[in-house]
Amino acid sequence: METIDYEKKACVFNIQRYSIHDGPGIRTIIFMKGCPLRCKWCFNPESQSYKPMKDFGTMMSVQDVFDEIKKDQGAYRRSGGGITFSGGEALTHPDFVEEVIKVCRMSGWTTAVETEAYVPEKTIHRLVPQLDYVLLDIKAIPSDLHKEGTGVTNELILQNALIINEIAKNVVVRVPVIPTFNYSEKQINYICRFAKHMNHVETIHLLPYTDFGKSKYKMLDRTYELEGIKPLSADDLLPLRELVEGHGFKCVIGG
Amino acid sequence: MTKNYEVKPGFSEPSQRVKALKEAILDTTPRIEADRARLITQSYKETESLPQVLRHAKALEKILTELPVVIRDNELIIGAATVDSRSCQIFPEYGPQGLDQEFDTVATRSADPFAISEDVKKELAEIFNYWKGHTTSELATSLMSEDTKAAYNAGVFTVGNYHQGGVGHLAVNYEKVLKGGIRGVIAEVIQAIKNSDHSAPDWVEKEQYYQAALTTLKAVITFAHRYADKARELAKYTNDSTRKTELLKIAEICSKVPEYPASNFYEALQSFWFVQLIIQIEGSGHSISPGRFDQYMYSFYENDDSITQEEAQDLLDVLFVKFNDLNKLRDIGTATAFAGYQLWQNVNCGGQTKDGEDATNALSYMEIESMAHVMMSMPSLSIRVWNGTPDDFLIKACELSRLGGGQPAFYNDEEIVTAKVNRGETLEDARNYAVIGCVEPASQGKENSWCDAALFNLPKVLEIAMNNGRLNGKEFGPKTGEFEDFKTFDDFVNVYVKQMKFAVGLLVRADNAVDWAHYELGQLAFVSTLVDDCISKGKTLERGGAHYNFTGPQGIGSANIGNALMAVKKLVFDDQTLSMKELKEALDHNFGKEEGIAATSSDTAYDAIAEAVKKVLGENSSFDVKNLDLSGLSSGGTSTAVASPEKSKYQKIHDLVMAVDKYGNDKDEVDYLARFGSRVYCEELEKYATPRGGIYNAGLYPVSGNVLFGTYIKATPDGRYDKETIADGVSPTRGTDTLGPTAAANSVSKLDHFIASNGTLYNMKFSPSAVAGSEGVQRLAALIRGFFDRKGGHVQFNVIDKQTLLDAQAHPENHKDLIVRVAGYSAQFIALDKTVQDDIIARTEFDSF
């Protein structure tokens, strides 16, 4: 029996039950607060800072989280579901996430992470083998474009992507499709060509841009840089889906 | 040889015949016909010196011998109660059911209208006149005490169902007729006569019943033979050679069944239908439920080498359409609450055999397929689920849920069988339960569960507890102290228990009065031969002939009780934010809302029902309409602020109340208070015995009484405004469960479903997109399994259509629990931006196909 540090704490900004599109079965998502990226389209801008602010974010212990996530254990058991870590960037809380993974392993629940992989390589090596599913965001291949859209360059991300490909049990690539950024055949082509180097990736999810985070920027006294850009519909992405499928991947719009 | 059933995703198309039969029914304007009323009245006039059971048997004999015999175009399963399809006969022996007041409006009313000719009006008026003073409803009224009537009229409970009409609510032993024929039942009666001691004191009563039983059984055979003759006659005159063959086949079958045993699937279906039909001609009680149809029909399908699966499916479809040929008139209030010409003929499938093995067979799957083919208001389909239920079967049933008709409902054997054993049934009989009517489990062919005996208003009792035992300002229950004077939370809880004991006592007296009326005037000989042990005991159902007897009244508003107790506990006693006096004052001022306006009353069904209630109350002199101002109900949401300084004070208290944890969010404290509040009711009831020799057996389900009952209650501490609807079944109060379906289901499973053994009802809502794809139905199946693991009793899904989403946009406060799929995630619909909502609404239109 491995020891679990139930007292360890981190800032969690939401725990959402009955999540059904972020890994198999019925899942609970733990949204960890804090993110190294600053994506212009981010629809959870309140999750970017690592500190609790206003009403967003609570310091929670592993025990607190366990008490909450175990409420749906019957649904996990019956659906093959479990826990998905999201954020923010969950993997920037490696110690905390590892303790929660242990709790899940003990209880027999599957674990998944939704990550953009902008974390030290050693974190990837430490946590990814312990997770059942990795939903890996790849937003753009040209580094300058990536920096323009997210505030950081992508060398570390792409390098980690190749490692994840080697050591993850299951990996899916997810692409938020954003007008003015990567909403073009050219950019999606780049991503597909990179993904072909990840021989364990079978499926790519295309997530259409939505602007429903817009109002939160006002609340946080920040400017929404994508003001005026219309959300994409699933239909808008049909040509891109064909393109992705042309590369030999399964493609899901929405994911 | 076992017949296999290959499970494929999705549903096939029904045949042209099924489509035509369905269209013919939907195109017909239902009509009121007077034949039955005329025939029973003529017969009763000729039999005044006979005991009631024989009089009614002779009347049924006359009806079955003279009622018009009708075979409709395209029909393969034949037998009708009325000349026009979907029309109704009248049952004057129970009372006029409001028709005497509605002769001129019944054809144009908004809910379930029936056309009626001037001749029929005139004839029925005379018939009602003959029956005046001799009906079950009048006898029941005369047997009720004044305080019982006061509680009944003030909406503490209603026993209107069996007070105004027949009892029904049975799943009889159809198998006996299918396998042994009516002749087999006759032989059983004759054997019972031989076995009886004719000098015993009970022989006089027994002999009446046996004579009545034989009279009706012979008349059933006559009725079928009349259909055989009719089919032969029609065959003679048709030029269509295919139809001629069909009609001659029908003639051959009706000459044989139900008189003799059925020997193939077609004959068994026809035999079944005669039984199903005649029970509903004999008495006016609804919820005559086929029950475990896949079990008793299976051997006829399994051993029938003359029929393919496609042909059998088509015949089953034809029967499922035929259920909609029957109809029943109800008064406008009831019709508005239960609109849709509903008779609750409940067909079951799956579950366990008496021996505890999995019962799922080919017919179980075919029943689901027929539901998808027919998609009409009847029959209802109940899926019995146990731990051994095949996953593919459960998933197939979830696919049917996804079609959006609100069918099927899912039942948990693991809970229900235990609950029935706890009520004294053998394990075998408990495993052989059939779901009747809405959600009520009864051992098939052995139980007279009287399972829709009353609706009981739980929050009204809380109101009485908060008013020192006063009912709408008048002395009523024990004097238990003023609300303001309670010193501890336990004081309040104890008073609730005391008032509950008092109110339940009155409910039992009301039900027993109605029970006695049926004992005296409502005995039905034919249907009694199909429930054990009526024949061996020599007693009708109404006199306690069934092997198991219960009376099952439903409590409504568990969620309101839990939330109200929680608010008082938290705000007054734990945190001491408010005094009892302040809370009481806020309640007396309806939380500062203008009197009579319900914040969440804006859906049209609510308005319609409120209107209807108002009308019914106006017609019944025993209700004091002046005390019940419903004027605000139909204007939902148009509250105008009163410019007094007090206003905001009470509104602030409302905000405080609404911020307290609510049932439906998986919070233990409030969930267990809801459990306690409804358990008190169930435990109190089970202490009482019924006149038929059983015990009271509580349920927690609403039918639609929750809307009606809300109109009787002032503002309550759960934040509910004056006259606002109360929660339905065991579901959370609309709009207060905000953490998604798993959290809400967990809360519901914390109630004691075992003790609510007459059934519980839990409604869940989903958008079509949330259950899309094969993963969507698998998740639905997993949710059911998860809820049933925690011993929830019943769940059904409402897959939301576009209209509801539009309503959710307009009235977000009513739809907080609506979860929709957005893009890469699911979300609470009302939390989304309007453009996203519009997008989903546009998608939903596609999804709902």
Coordinates of N, CA, C and O in Angstrom, one line a residue, chain A residues 16-18 20-22 26 71-72 75 77-79 212 254-255, chain B residues 666 741-743 746 766 779 782 785-786 789 821 823-826:
Chain A
Q16 N -16.0 19.8 -11.3 CA -17.2 19.7 -12.0 C -17.6 18.2 -12.2 O -16.8 17.5 -12.8
R17 N -18.8 17.8 -11.7 CA -19.2 16.4 -11.8 C -19.9 16.2 -13.1 O -20.3 17.2 -13.8
Y18 N -20.1 15.0 -13.5 CA -20.8 14.6 -14.7 C -20.2 15.3 -15.9 O -20.9 15.9 -16.7
I20 N -18.6 14.6 -19.4 CA -18.7 13.4 -20.3 C -18.0 13.6 -21.6 O -18.2 12.8 -22.5
H21 N -17.1 14.6 -21.7 CA -16.4 14.7 -23.0 C -14.9 14.9 -22.8 O -14.2 15.4 -23.7
D22 N -14.4 14.5 -21.6 CA -13.0 14.7 -21.4 C -12.4 13.3 -20.9 O -11.9 13.2 -19.8
I26 N -18.3 8.5 -17.4 CA -18.8 9.7 -16.6 C -17.6 10.1 -15.7 O -17.0 9.3 -15.0
K71 N -18.0 11.1 -4.4 CA -19.4 11.1 -4.4 C -20.0 10.4 -5.7 O -21.1 9.9 -5.7
D72 N -19.2 10.4 -6.8 CA -19.7 9.8 -8.0 C -19.1 8.5 -8.3 O -19.0 8.0 -9.5
A75 N -21.0 6.0 -10.5 CA -21.0 6.4 -11.9 C -19.7 6.0 -12.6 O -19.7 5.6 -13.7
R77 N -17.7 3.6 -11.7 CA -17.6 2.2 -11.8 C -18.5 1.6 -12.9 O -18.1 0.7 -13.6
R78 N -19.7 2.2 -13.0 CA -20.6 1.6 -14.0 C -20.3 2.1 -15.4 O -20.8 1.5 -16.4
S79 N -19.5 3.2 -15.6 CA -19.3 3.7 -16.9 C -17.9 3.6 -17.4 O -17.5 4.0 -18.5
F212 N -17.5 32.4 -25.1 CA -18.3 32.6 -23.9 C -17.5 33.0 -22.6 O -18.1 33.2 -21.6
G254 N -15.4 18.8 -31.6 CA -15.9 18.9 -30.2 C -15.2 18.0 -29.2 O -14.9 18.4 -28.2
G255 N -15.0 16.8 -29.6 CA -14.2 15.9 -28.7 C -15.0 15.5 -27.5 O -15.9 16.0 -27.1
Chain B
D666 N -26.6 16.5 -3.5 CA -25.7 15.6 -2.9 C -25.1 16.1 -1.6 O -24.0 15.9 -1.3
P741 N -26.5 15.6 -13.1 CA -27.4 14.5 -12.9 C -26.9 13.5 -11.8 O -27.7 12.9 -11.1
T742 N -25.5 13.3 -11.7 CA -25.1 12.4 -10.7 C -25.3 12.9 -9.3 O -25.7 12.1 -8.4
A743 N -25.1 14.1 -9.1 CA -25.3 14.7 -7.7 C -26.8 14.6 -7.4 O -27.2 14.2 -6.3
N746 N -27.8 11.1 -6.7 CA -27.3 10.6 -5.3 C -28.3 11.1 -4.2 O -28.6 10.4 -3.3
F766 N -32.7 15.6 -20.0 CA -31.4 15.7 -20.8 C -31.7 16.4 -22.1 O -32.8 16.3 -22.6
R779 N -23.7 6.0 -21.5 CA -23.7 6.8 -20.3 C -25.0 6.8 -19.6 O -25.0 6.7 -18.3
A782 N -25.2 3.7 -17.8 CA -24.3 3.7 -16.6 C -24.9 4.5 -15.5 O -24.8 4.2 -14.3
R785 N -27.5 2.4 -13.8 CA -26.9 1.3 -13.0 C -26.4 2.0 -11.7 O -26.5 1.4 -10.6
G786 N -25.7 3.1 -11.9 CA -25.2 3.8 -10.7 C -26.2 4.2 -9.7 O -26.1 4.0 -8.5
D789 N -27.5 1.0 -8.1 CA -26.6 0.5 -7.1 C -26.8 1.1 -5.7 O -26.7 0.5 -4.7
R821 N -25.0 19.5 -24.1 CA -23.7 19.4 -24.6 C -23.3 20.7 -25.4 O -24.1 21.1 -26.3
A823 N -19.6 22.1 -26.7 CA -18.7 21.7 -27.8 C -17.8 20.6 -27.2 O -18.2 19.4 -27.4
G824 N -16.7 20.9 -26.6 CA -15.9 19.8 -26.1 C -16.2 19.5 -24.7 O -15.5 18.9 -24.0
Y825 N -17.4 19.9 -24.2 CA -17.8 19.7 -22.8 C -19.3 19.8 -22.7 O -19.9 20.3 -23.6
S826 N -19.7 19.5 -21.5 CA -21.2 19.7 -21.2 C -21.3 20.9 -20.3 O -20.4 21.2 -19.5

